[in-house]
Amino acid sequence: MSEMPDIGLYRLHRRAAVADFEGTTVPGLRAEYLHREDGGRVASVGRYEYADTEILRAWGWTDESHCAYSAVRAADGSWCPPVAGCPAVELTRAGEDVTGLRVADGTGGWLVCEAGRITRR
């Protein structure tokens, strides 16, 4: 399960027009959650999109509380290598308001999604 899942094997479970991370809504972030049966368990993939670009996938099992693996989109459009566990995410704020998010790419960099733009640091 450590390799990027073939999403063609999954079916759409639900969509979120405005997605959240750990209960906090992130403006401009959308998500799709896909499922498939696998040996009596349900495998799940979350696909996250910002500014019409898929930026993150996180996958694992619906009967586990955390992601098994996650991967972030690289600057060249490919995927950074999957990392074990949930992605490291930091919400960006202006005062109390959430304005976007930063996602660690697993290579020491960050994907920054804010004000409708995707940048790297």
XYZ file of N, CA and C in Angstrom:
363
model
N 0.810 -1.195 0.000
C 0.000 0.000 0.000
C 0.858 1.266 0.000
N 2.178 1.159 0.042
C 3.034 2.344 0.106
C 3.169 3.060 -1.241
N 2.762 2.424 -2.324
C 2.829 3.075 -3.630
C 1.548 3.848 -3.887
N 1.640 4.843 -4.785
C 0.453 5.628 -5.138
C -0.650 4.674 -5.579
N -1.835 4.832 -5.026
C -2.928 3.944 -5.420
C -3.415 4.250 -6.834
N -3.856 3.217 -7.527
C -4.452 3.369 -8.848
C -5.912 3.779 -8.631
N -6.208 5.073 -8.753
C -7.547 5.540 -8.435
C -8.611 5.021 -9.404
N -8.178 4.468 -10.523
C -9.119 3.843 -11.442
C -9.789 2.612 -10.844
N -9.215 2.072 -9.772
C -9.784 0.902 -9.108
C -10.771 1.282 -8.005
N -10.914 2.572 -7.743
C -11.760 3.065 -6.658
C -13.041 3.671 -7.220
N -14.050 3.792 -6.351
C -15.291 4.466 -6.731
C -15.475 5.674 -5.821
N -16.123 6.681 -6.367
C -16.372 7.888 -5.600
C -17.285 7.588 -4.423
N -16.861 7.965 -3.243
C -17.669 7.811 -2.029
C -18.400 9.124 -1.726
N -17.649 10.245 -1.766
C -18.268 11.558 -1.584
C -17.319 12.658 -2.037
N -17.903 13.840 -2.270
C -17.142 15.036 -2.649
C -17.380 16.120 -1.612
N -16.389 16.963 -1.428
C -16.531 18.146 -0.575
C -16.136 19.358 -1.410
N -17.125 20.205 -1.728
C -16.864 21.403 -2.528
C -15.959 22.372 -1.783
N -16.052 22.364 -0.453
C -15.147 23.121 0.406
C -14.661 22.127 1.458
N -13.391 21.771 1.372
C -12.848 20.733 2.251
C -12.241 21.348 3.508
N -11.976 20.469 4.455
C -11.353 20.917 5.691
C -10.204 19.990 6.057
N -9.390 20.475 6.968
C -8.366 19.651 7.592
C -8.631 19.660 9.077
N -8.815 18.466 9.620
C -9.074 18.265 11.042
C -10.140 19.216 11.568
N -11.233 19.327 10.795
C -12.387 20.091 11.234
C -12.356 21.575 10.922
N -11.302 22.068 10.305
C -11.212 23.486 9.954
C -11.330 23.640 8.442
N -12.336 24.401 8.010
C -12.569 24.637 6.585
C -11.432 25.468 5.996
N -10.990 25.078 4.798
C -9.912 25.784 4.100
C -10.486 26.351 2.802
N -10.594 27.683 2.682
C -11.144 28.283 1.464
C -10.377 27.848 0.218
N -11.111 27.456 -0.815
C -10.510 27.065 -2.086
C -10.076 25.620 -2.178
N -10.121 24.891 -1.082
C -9.708 23.491 -1.078
C -10.926 22.608 -1.329
N -10.819 21.720 -2.308
C -11.871 20.744 -2.609
C -11.300 19.354 -2.414
N -12.195 18.390 -2.196
C -11.723 17.019 -1.976
C -12.708 16.009 -2.547
N -12.156 14.877 -2.929
C -12.933 13.695 -3.292
C -12.407 12.551 -2.448
N -13.334 11.735 -1.996
C -12.972 10.569 -1.200
C -13.437 9.334 -1.951
N -12.503 8.441 -2.216
C -12.762 7.255 -3.021
C -12.573 6.010 -2.172
N -13.367 4.981 -2.452
C -13.281 3.725 -1.696
C -13.216 2.539 -2.646
N -12.701 1.425 -2.124
C -12.790 0.132 -2.810
C -12.667 -0.975 -1.775
N -13.365 -2.063 -2.045
C -13.282 -3.245 -1.184
C -11.941 -3.924 -1.444
N -11.336 -4.425 -0.371
C -10.052 -5.101 -0.513
C -9.913 -6.136 0.603
N -10.246 -7.367 0.297
C -10.069 -8.460 1.252
C -10.844 -8.279 2.544
N -12.068 -7.826 2.458
C -12.886 -7.641 3.645
C -12.712 -6.288 4.323
N -11.800 -5.470 3.820
C -11.600 -4.119 4.342
C -11.949 -3.120 3.249
N -12.060 -1.859 3.625
C -12.325 -0.805 2.646
C -11.108 0.114 2.588
N -10.468 0.120 1.413
C -9.352 1.028 1.173
C -9.922 2.383 0.769
N -9.252 3.456 1.176
C -9.747 4.804 0.932
C -8.626 5.692 0.407
N -8.977 6.597 -0.508
C -8.048 7.609 -1.008
C -8.749 8.953 -0.929
N -8.067 9.934 -0.356
C -8.540 11.315 -0.395
C -7.719 12.064 -1.422
N -8.415 12.714 -2.360
C -7.752 13.533 -3.391
C -8.104 14.985 -3.105
N -7.095 15.829 -2.944
C -7.319 17.221 -2.590
C -6.871 18.123 -3.733
N -7.698 19.123 -4.022
C -7.454 20.017 -5.154
C -7.529 21.465 -4.689
N -6.621 22.267 -5.217
C -6.620 23.696 -4.953
C -6.290 24.395 -6.259
N -7.003 25.476 -6.568
C -6.781 26.240 -7.810
C -6.799 25.309 -9.027
N -7.789 24.400 -9.051
C -7.982 23.450 -10.160
C -6.792 22.520 -10.394
N -5.987 22.297 -9.352
C -4.834 21.401 -9.448
C -4.879 20.415 -8.300
N -4.752 19.130 -8.620
C -4.664 18.137 -7.559
C -3.320 18.317 -6.864
N -3.364 18.559 -5.558
C -2.136 18.871 -4.812
C -1.707 17.771 -3.860
N -2.644 16.892 -3.471
C -2.353 15.944 -2.417
C -3.233 14.719 -2.543
N -2.650 13.566 -2.248
C -3.403 12.323 -2.072
C -2.988 11.715 -0.747
N -3.977 11.218 -0.030
C -3.724 10.515 1.231
C -4.551 9.243 1.200
N -3.952 8.119 1.607
C -4.667 6.861 1.487
C -4.399 5.947 2.664
N -5.283 4.983 2.782
C -5.186 4.017 3.868
C -6.449 3.196 3.930
N -6.941 2.944 5.144
C -8.096 2.085 5.374
C -9.153 2.839 6.176
N -10.417 2.626 5.860
C -11.481 3.335 6.563
C -11.590 2.911 8.022
N -11.086 1.740 8.383
C -11.169 1.295 9.773
C -9.965 1.741 10.608
N -9.111 2.586 10.049
C -7.980 3.152 10.780
C -8.176 4.661 10.872
N -7.766 5.255 11.974
C -8.046 6.673 12.197
C -7.104 7.624 11.459
N -5.982 7.133 10.972
C -5.035 8.000 10.277
C -4.640 7.408 8.927
N -4.074 8.250 8.084
C -3.613 7.829 6.760
C -2.460 6.837 6.906
N -2.407 5.897 5.986
C -1.251 5.010 5.929
C -0.095 5.720 5.217
N -0.427 6.452 4.132
C 0.564 7.158 3.320
C -0.059 8.404 2.723
N 0.810 9.301 2.276
C 0.356 10.498 1.572
C 1.443 10.933 0.596
N 1.036 11.691 -0.416
C 1.984 12.210 -1.403
C 1.500 13.577 -1.877
N 2.457 14.454 -2.149
C 2.199 15.825 -2.563
C 2.677 16.003 -4.001
N 1.958 16.821 -4.746
C 2.317 17.113 -6.136
C 3.632 17.891 -6.173
N 4.547 17.461 -7.037
C 5.841 18.122 -7.209
C 5.705 19.305 -8.171
N 6.690 20.170 -8.177
C 6.670 21.367 -9.023
C 6.548 21.028 -10.507
N 7.109 19.893 -10.926
C 7.065 19.518 -12.346
C 5.784 18.788 -12.737
N 4.831 18.663 -11.787
C 3.561 17.992 -12.077
C 3.546 16.515 -11.722
N 4.719 15.943 -11.442
C 4.767 14.551 -11.001
C 4.404 14.525 -9.516
N 4.596 13.403 -8.875
C 4.324 13.295 -7.445
C 5.618 13.127 -6.668
N 5.718 13.795 -5.534
C 6.826 13.538 -4.616
C 6.662 12.112 -4.106
N 7.730 11.471 -3.653
C 7.603 10.107 -3.142
C 6.620 10.053 -1.970
N 5.809 9.005 -1.907
C 4.889 8.852 -0.776
C 5.655 8.774 0.541
N 5.040 9.337 1.577
C 5.600 9.262 2.917
C 4.603 8.538 3.813
N 5.109 7.840 4.807
C 4.239 7.127 5.737
C 3.448 8.126 6.570
N 2.185 7.826 6.761
C 1.335 8.632 7.625
C 0.618 9.756 6.908
N -0.081 10.519 7.718
C -0.830 11.668 7.211
C 0.132 12.768 6.793
N -0.305 13.625 5.881
C 0.560 14.729 5.473
C 0.729 15.734 6.616
N 1.885 16.384 6.642
C 2.099 17.482 7.586
C 1.474 18.723 6.970
N 0.460 19.255 7.631
C -0.295 20.393 7.118
C -0.309 21.491 8.164
N -0.078 22.712 7.711
C -0.210 23.887 8.565
C -1.195 24.830 7.898
N -2.174 25.290 8.644
C -3.122 26.264 8.123
C -2.486 27.643 8.173
N -2.729 28.458 7.146
C -2.273 29.843 7.159
C -3.465 30.704 7.556
N -3.188 31.778 8.246
C -4.261 32.618 8.799
C -3.947 34.098 8.627
N -5.022 34.876 8.596
C -4.970 36.335 8.723
C -5.836 36.627 9.935
N -5.200 36.864 11.060
C -5.947 36.986 12.308
C -6.561 35.647 12.653
N -7.861 35.619 12.857
C -8.583 34.387 13.181
C -9.016 33.610 11.943
N -8.983 34.250 10.763
C -9.491 33.634 9.531
C -8.453 32.740 8.864
N -8.878 31.542 8.496
C -8.015 30.647 7.720
C -7.977 31.158 6.284
N -6.779 31.315 5.736
C -6.617 31.835 4.383
C -6.066 30.799 3.407
N -5.562 29.688 3.898
C -4.991 28.663 3.033
C -4.283 27.615 3.855
N -3.359 26.914 3.198
C -2.613 25.881 3.901
C -1.246 25.684 3.281
N -0.363 25.093 4.081
C 0.969 24.663 3.649
C 1.032 23.167 3.882
N 1.575 22.447 2.896
C 1.686 20.995 3.003
C 3.146 20.606 2.784
N 3.732 19.901 3.744
C 5.109 19.420 3.588
C 5.137 18.398 2.464
N 6.126 18.526 1.570
C 6.157 17.641 0.403
C 6.971 16.373 0.610
N 7.538 16.182 1.797
C 8.313 14.976 2.085
C 9.754 15.051 1.626
N 10.135 16.169 0.991
C 11.511 16.333 0.520
C 12.180 17.534 1.184
N 11.533 18.090 2.211
C 12.068 19.255 2.896
C 11.438 20.563 2.457
N 10.593 20.524 1.453
C 9.925 21.732 0.968
C 8.457 21.777 1.383
N 7.832 22.886 1.056
C 6.413 23.086 1.362
C 5.678 23.522 0.111
N 4.484 22.999 -0.058
C 3.546 23.450 -1.081
C 2.627 24.428 -0.366
N 2.559 25.668 -0.851
C 1.767 26.709 -0.201
C 0.575 27.041 -1.096
N -0.618 26.926 -0.533
C -1.857 27.176 -1.260
C -2.586 28.314 -0.558
N -2.607 29.458 -1.215
C -3.209 30.631 -0.588
C -3.555 31.651 -1.671
N -4.682 32.354 -1.471
C -5.139 33.413 -2.377
C -5.269 32.908 -3.810
N -5.695 31.631 -3.970
C -5.904 31.071 -5.300
C -4.632 30.720 -6.052
N -3.497 30.753 -5.367
C -2.208 30.437 -6.005
C -1.527 29.291 -5.284
N -0.715 28.563 -6.022
C 0.099 27.486 -5.472
C 1.554 27.863 -5.672
N 2.301 27.936 -4.577
C 3.725 28.258 -4.660
C 4.509 27.233 -3.847
N 5.822 27.313 -3.917
C 6.692 26.384 -3.190
C 7.681 27.171 -2.350
N 8.000 26.569 -1.210
C 9.037 27.165 -0.343
C 9.952 26.079 0.131
